[in-house]
Coordinates of C-alpha atoms in Angstrom, one line a residue:
M33 CA 80.2 103.2 99.1
S34 CA 80.1 105.1 95.8
T35 CA 78.6 103.2 92.9
C36 CA 80.5 104.7 90.0
G37 CA 84.1 104.7 89.0
I38 CA 86.7 107.4 89.0
S39 CA 87.2 108.1 85.3
A40 CA 85.4 111.4 85.4
R41 CA 86.9 112.5 88.7
L42 CA 89.4 115.4 88.8
I43 CA 92.8 114.0 89.6
A44 CA 93.9 117.1 91.6
E45 CA 90.8 116.8 93.8
T46 CA 91.0 113.0 94.5
P47 CA 92.7 111.7 97.7
L48 CA 95.4 109.1 97.2
A49 CA 96.4 106.4 99.6
V50 CA 100.0 105.5 98.8
V51 CA 100.7 102.0 100.0
D52 CA 103.9 100.0 100.4
T53 CA 104.3 96.5 101.7
E54 CA 107.3 94.3 102.6
T55 CA 106.6 90.6 102.1
T56 CA 108.1 87.2 102.6
G57 CA 108.4 86.7 98.8
L58 CA 106.7 87.3 95.5
Y59 CA 103.8 84.9 95.6
P60 CA 100.7 86.2 97.3
G61 CA 99.1 82.7 97.5
G62 CA 101.9 81.5 99.8
D63 CA 103.9 84.5 100.9
R64 CA 102.6 87.1 103.4
V65 CA 102.9 90.8 104.2
V66 CA 105.4 91.5 107.1
E67 CA 105.2 95.3 107.0
I68 CA 102.7 97.9 105.7
A69 CA 102.7 101.7 105.5
I70 CA 100.0 104.0 104.1
V71 CA 100.6 107.6 103.3
R72 CA 97.5 109.8 102.5
T73 CA 97.7 112.6 100.1
E74 CA 94.7 114.9 100.4
P75 CA 94.1 117.7 97.9
G76 CA 96.1 120.8 98.7
E77 CA 97.9 119.1 101.7
Q78 CA 101.3 117.5 102.4
P79 CA 101.5 113.7 102.4
K80 CA 100.8 112.2 105.8
L81 CA 101.9 108.8 107.1
I82 CA 98.8 107.4 108.8
L83 CA 99.7 103.7 109.1
D84 CA 103.1 102.2 109.7
T85 CA 103.5 98.8 111.3
L86 CA 105.2 95.4 111.1
V87 CA 102.8 92.5 110.6
N88 CA 103.0 89.0 112.0
P89 CA 102.8 86.8 108.9
Q90 CA 101.9 83.7 111.0
R91 CA 104.7 81.9 109.3
R92 CA 108.5 82.0 109.1
V93 CA 109.8 85.4 107.8
A94 CA 111.8 85.1 104.6
A95 CA 113.7 87.6 102.5
T96 CA 115.3 89.2 105.6
E97 CA 118.4 89.9 103.4
I98 CA 116.2 92.2 101.3
H99 CA 114.0 94.0 103.9
G100 CA 115.9 93.4 107.1
I101 CA 112.9 92.1 109.0
T102 CA 113.4 89.0 111.2
D103 CA 111.2 86.5 113.0
A104 CA 111.9 88.3 116.3
D105 CA 110.8 91.6 114.9
V106 CA 107.3 90.4 114.0
A107 CA 106.7 88.0 117.0
D108 CA 104.6 90.6 118.9
A109 CA 103.4 92.5 115.9
P110 CA 99.7 92.5 114.9
T111 CA 98.4 90.1 112.2
F112 CA 96.9 91.5 109.1
T113 CA 93.5 90.4 110.2
D114 CA 94.1 92.4 113.4
I115 CA 94.7 95.6 111.4
A116 CA 92.3 95.0 108.5
G117 CA 89.7 97.5 109.8
V118 CA 92.4 100.1 110.2
V119 CA 93.6 99.5 106.7
L120 CA 90.1 99.8 105.2
A121 CA 89.6 103.1 107.0
A122 CA 93.0 104.4 105.8
L123 CA 91.9 103.5 102.2
G124 CA 88.5 105.1 102.5
G125 CA 87.5 107.6 99.9
S126 CA 90.8 107.4 98.1
V127 CA 92.5 105.8 95.1
F128 CA 94.9 103.1 96.1
A129 CA 98.4 103.8 94.7
S130 CA 101.9 102.3 95.0
Y131 CA 105.1 102.5 93.1
N132 CA 104.7 98.9 91.8
V133 CA 101.0 98.5 92.1
Y134 CA 100.9 95.1 90.5
F135 CA 103.0 93.8 93.4
D136 CA 101.4 95.6 96.3
S137 CA 97.8 95.4 95.1
R138 CA 98.0 91.6 94.7
F139 CA 99.3 91.1 98.2
M140 CA 96.8 93.5 99.6
R141 CA 93.9 91.8 97.8
E142 CA 95.0 88.4 99.2
E143 CA 95.5 89.7 102.8
L144 CA 92.1 91.4 102.7
R145 CA 90.5 88.3 101.3
R146 CA 91.9 86.3 104.2
A147 CA 90.3 88.9 106.5
G148 CA 86.9 88.5 104.8
V149 CA 87.0 91.5 102.5
S150 CA 86.3 90.8 98.8
R151 CA 86.2 94.3 97.4
F152 CA 89.2 96.5 96.3
P153 CA 89.4 100.2 95.4
P154 CA 90.5 101.6 92.0
Y155 CA 94.3 101.7 91.8
L156 CA 97.2 103.6 90.2
C157 CA 100.8 102.6 89.4
L158 CA 103.3 105.3 90.1
M159 CA 106.1 103.4 88.4
Y160 CA 104.2 103.3 85.0
L161 CA 103.1 106.9 85.4
R162 CA 106.7 108.0 85.1
P163 CA 107.1 107.1 81.4
M164 CA 103.4 107.9 80.7
L165 CA 104.1 111.5 81.8
G166 CA 107.4 111.7 79.9
L167 CA 109.5 111.8 83.1
G168 CA 111.8 108.9 82.3
R169 CA 111.9 105.2 81.7
K170 CA 110.4 102.6 84.0
C171 CA 112.8 101.9 86.8
G172 CA 113.1 101.1 90.5
L173 CA 111.9 103.5 93.2
S174 CA 115.3 104.5 94.3
D175 CA 116.5 105.4 90.8
A176 CA 113.2 107.3 90.1
C177 CA 113.8 109.3 93.3
N178 CA 117.4 110.0 92.5
E179 CA 116.5 111.3 89.1
S180 CA 113.6 113.4 90.5
G181 CA 115.5 114.9 93.4
V182 CA 113.3 113.1 96.0
T183 CA 114.9 112.0 99.3
H184 CA 114.6 108.2 99.7
S185 CA 116.4 107.3 102.8
A186 CA 115.3 103.7 103.4
C187 CA 114.9 101.3 100.5
H188 CA 112.6 98.3 101.3
H189 CA 111.4 100.0 104.4
A190 CA 107.6 100.4 104.0
A191 CA 107.3 103.9 105.5
G192 CA 110.3 105.2 103.7
D193 CA 109.2 103.8 100.3
A194 CA 105.6 105.0 100.7
L195 CA 106.7 108.5 101.7
A196 CA 109.1 108.7 98.8
A197 CA 106.5 107.5 96.4
A198 CA 104.0 110.1 97.7
E199 CA 106.6 112.8 96.9
L200 CA 106.9 111.5 93.4
W201 CA 103.1 111.8 93.1
K202 CA 103.3 115.5 94.0
Q203 CA 105.6 115.9 91.0
Y204 CA 103.2 114.0 88.8
L205 CA 100.4 116.3 89.8
H206 CA 102.4 119.3 88.7
V207 CA 103.0 117.6 85.3
C208 CA 99.3 116.7 85.0
E209 CA 98.3 120.3 85.7
R210 CA 100.8 121.7 83.1
E211 CA 99.7 119.2 80.4
Q212 CA 96.0 119.7 81.2
I213 CA 95.5 116.1 82.2
R214 CA 92.6 116.8 84.5
T215 CA 90.7 113.6 84.9
F216 CA 91.5 109.9 85.3
A217 CA 89.9 109.4 81.9
D218 CA 92.4 111.9 80.5
L219 CA 95.2 109.9 82.1
A220 CA 93.9 106.7 80.5
Q221 CA 94.2 108.3 77.1
L222 CA 98.0 108.6 77.3
K223 CA 98.6 104.8 77.2
S224 CA 96.7 101.7 78.1
Y225 CA 97.9 99.7 81.1
K226 CA 96.0 96.9 83.0
F227 CA 95.6 99.0 86.1
M228 CA 93.4 101.5 84.2
S229 CA 90.6 98.9 84.1
S230 CA 90.2 99.6 87.8
F231 CA 89.1 103.2 87.0
N232 CA 85.6 101.7 86.6
D233 CA 85.6 100.5 90.2
P234 CA 84.1 102.6 93.1
L235 CA 86.1 104.2 95.9
F236 CA 85.8 102.6 99.4
D237 CA 83.6 104.6 101.7
G238 CA 86.0 103.8 104.6
A239 CA 83.5 101.8 106.6
P240 CA 85.3 98.7 107.9
S241 CA 83.6 95.5 106.7
V242 CA 85.5 93.3 109.2
P243 CA 84.2 92.5 112.7
A244 CA 85.0 95.3 115.3
G245 CA 87.3 94.3 118.1
R246 CA 89.9 95.7 120.4
A247 CA 92.1 98.3 118.7
P248 CA 95.3 96.7 117.6
V249 CA 98.7 97.8 118.9
M250 CA 100.8 98.8 116.0
K251 CA 104.5 98.1 115.9
P252 CA 106.3 100.5 113.5
R253 CA 109.9 99.9 112.4
T254 CA 110.2 103.7 112.1
V255 CA 111.5 105.6 115.1
A256 CA 111.5 109.0 113.6
V257 CA 110.0 110.7 110.5
G258 CA 111.0 114.1 109.3
P259 CA 111.9 116.1 106.2
A260 CA 114.8 113.8 105.5
G261 CA 112.6 110.7 105.4
T262 CA 112.6 107.8 107.9
K263 CA 115.0 106.4 110.4
T264 CA 114.7 102.7 111.3
S265 CA 115.3 101.0 114.7
R266 CA 118.5 99.5 113.3
D267 CA 120.6 100.4 110.4
A268 CA 120.7 98.1 107.4
S269 CA 124.0 96.3 106.8
G270 CA 126.2 97.1 103.8
R271 CA 125.3 93.9 102.0
Q272 CA 121.6 94.3 102.7
V273 CA 121.7 97.8 101.1
V274 CA 123.4 96.3 98.0
I275 CA 120.9 93.3 97.8
S276 CA 117.8 95.5 98.3
A277 CA 119.0 98.0 95.7
Y278 CA 119.4 95.3 93.1
W279 CA 116.1 93.6 94.1
D280 CA 114.3 97.0 93.8
A281 CA 115.6 97.3 90.2
L282 CA 115.0 93.7 89.2
T283 CA 111.4 93.5 90.5
A284 CA 110.7 96.8 88.6
A285 CA 111.9 95.2 85.4
I286 CA 110.0 92.0 85.8
A287 CA 106.7 93.7 86.7
D288 CA 105.3 93.2 83.2
L289 CA 107.5 90.2 82.3
D290 CA 108.7 92.0 79.2
F291 CA 112.4 92.9 79.5
T292 CA 113.5 95.6 77.1
P293 CA 117.2 95.9 75.9
H294 CA 117.4 99.1 78.0
E295 CA 116.2 97.3 81.1
V296 CA 118.9 94.6 80.6
F297 CA 121.6 97.2 80.2
Y298 CA 120.2 99.1 83.2
L299 CA 120.4 96.0 85.4
K300 CA 123.9 95.1 84.2
A301 CA 125.0 98.6 85.1
K302 CA 123.4 98.2 88.5
Q303 CA 125.3 95.0 89.1
S304 CA 128.5 96.7 88.3
A305 CA 127.8 99.8 90.3
L306 CA 126.7 97.9 93.4
G307 CA 129.5 95.3 93.3
L308 CA 126.9 92.5 93.6
H309 CA 128.6 89.2 94.5
P310 CA 127.9 86.2 92.1
D311 CA 126.3 84.2 95.0
E312 CA 124.0 87.2 95.7
L313 CA 123.0 87.6 92.1
R314 CA 122.3 83.8 91.7
W315 CA 120.1 83.8 94.8
L316 CA 118.1 86.9 93.7
H317 CA 117.6 85.6 90.2
A318 CA 116.5 82.3 91.6
R319 CA 114.1 84.0 94.0
A320 CA 112.6 86.1 91.3
F321 CA 112.2 83.1 89.0
S322 CA 110.6 80.9 91.6
G323 CA 108.2 83.7 92.7
V324 CA 107.0 84.3 89.2
L325 CA 106.6 80.5 88.5
A326 CA 104.7 80.0 91.8
D327 CA 102.3 82.8 90.9
M328 CA 101.7 81.5 87.5
C329 CA 100.8 78.0 88.9
Q330 CA 98.5 79.2 91.7
D331 CA 95.4 78.5 89.5
K332 CA 96.6 75.0 88.9
A333 CA 97.1 75.7 85.2
F334 CA 100.0 76.7 83.1
T335 CA 99.1 78.3 79.8
A336 CA 101.1 78.7 76.6
D337 CA 101.3 82.5 77.2
E338 CA 102.7 81.9 80.7
A339 CA 105.3 79.4 79.2
R340 CA 106.4 82.0 76.7
S341 CA 106.7 84.7 79.4
L342 CA 108.7 82.3 81.6
S343 CA 111.0 81.5 78.7
G344 CA 111.5 85.2 78.1
L345 CA 112.3 85.7 81.8
T346 CA 114.9 82.9 81.6
V347 CA 116.6 84.5 78.6
A348 CA 116.7 87.9 80.3
L349 CA 118.1 86.5 83.5
R350 CA 120.7 84.5 81.6
E351 CA 121.8 87.7 79.7
L352 CA 122.1 89.4 83.1
G353 CA 124.6 86.7 84.2
W354 CA 122.7 83.7 85.5
A355 CA 119.3 81.9 85.1
P356 CA 118.0 78.8 86.9
G357 CA 119.6 75.7 85.3
D358 CA 122.9 77.5 84.5
E359 CA 126.2 76.5 86.0
P360 CA 127.3 78.5 89.1
L361 CA 128.6 81.9 88.4
T362 CA 132.3 82.7 88.5
S363 CA 132.2 86.2 87.1
F364 CA 129.8 88.7 85.5
V365 CA 129.5 89.4 81.8
A366 CA 131.0 92.8 81.1
I367 CA 128.8 95.6 80.1
S368 CA 129.2 96.4 76.4

């Protein structure tokens, strides 16, 4: 394992492992990964899907309405501990990246910890790179792809999301080259984000630090991968598409618990465009709120800063139509 960070490394010459996970919820301490995909982007090569499997969470699957994964789907899938060695090998020698890295990295850390792995590679957030590089505002993956001309055929499908995010990374590389942003230190000069502190951490060497055993049998949800993206073993229902699209936008907005007026307007417009039902909106807002609250309380403390952040989240959710504690919705607030 390398003993130095990545700040001085050339971005264009550094492999990236683009990771996407689907989970039972928002709280890594109690929720679990139910699907993982890893796409490797090697310098000068096209992105390659190298890991794609459902994961048995060893608990009841939740959030099926968002990702479409059921208890039956994961019953014969490998556990995360089963695949931990494969995951470590897939991350070897690369920077960990995902579209919403604060979400995926926290779940990955927790799953690796359960498998006996305490270390984690440097990581990069592709969602925040978008405004950093002047390509647009922070938004959900689907909207970023639409605005960038990237095919995104399967929202909240790990392989589809990881492949789409890897295509966005290719565009980011072109911008970095044009703007002469050569190293990760150069990137960190653009704006300060929490993930940049990981640039001091070493890359994995790819050697699994979990006990060797029989090679796990993967269970991908993907049945075909091609230029147009991914095809799943069963198509998402119409309401699942609506729910997952709003959830994608909502979780992008709450990533930093700092709603901007633009993000509120953006989410109101999303509600209107999707035709989200009041019951669906109330459930999604409640799910987001409970996930944030559970995560804040996992250390058995609740600070004044966390209380202020939760209060701000409540105000934003109320402005978006409903917050926990409000009366049931009857109609949406019109976009002004």
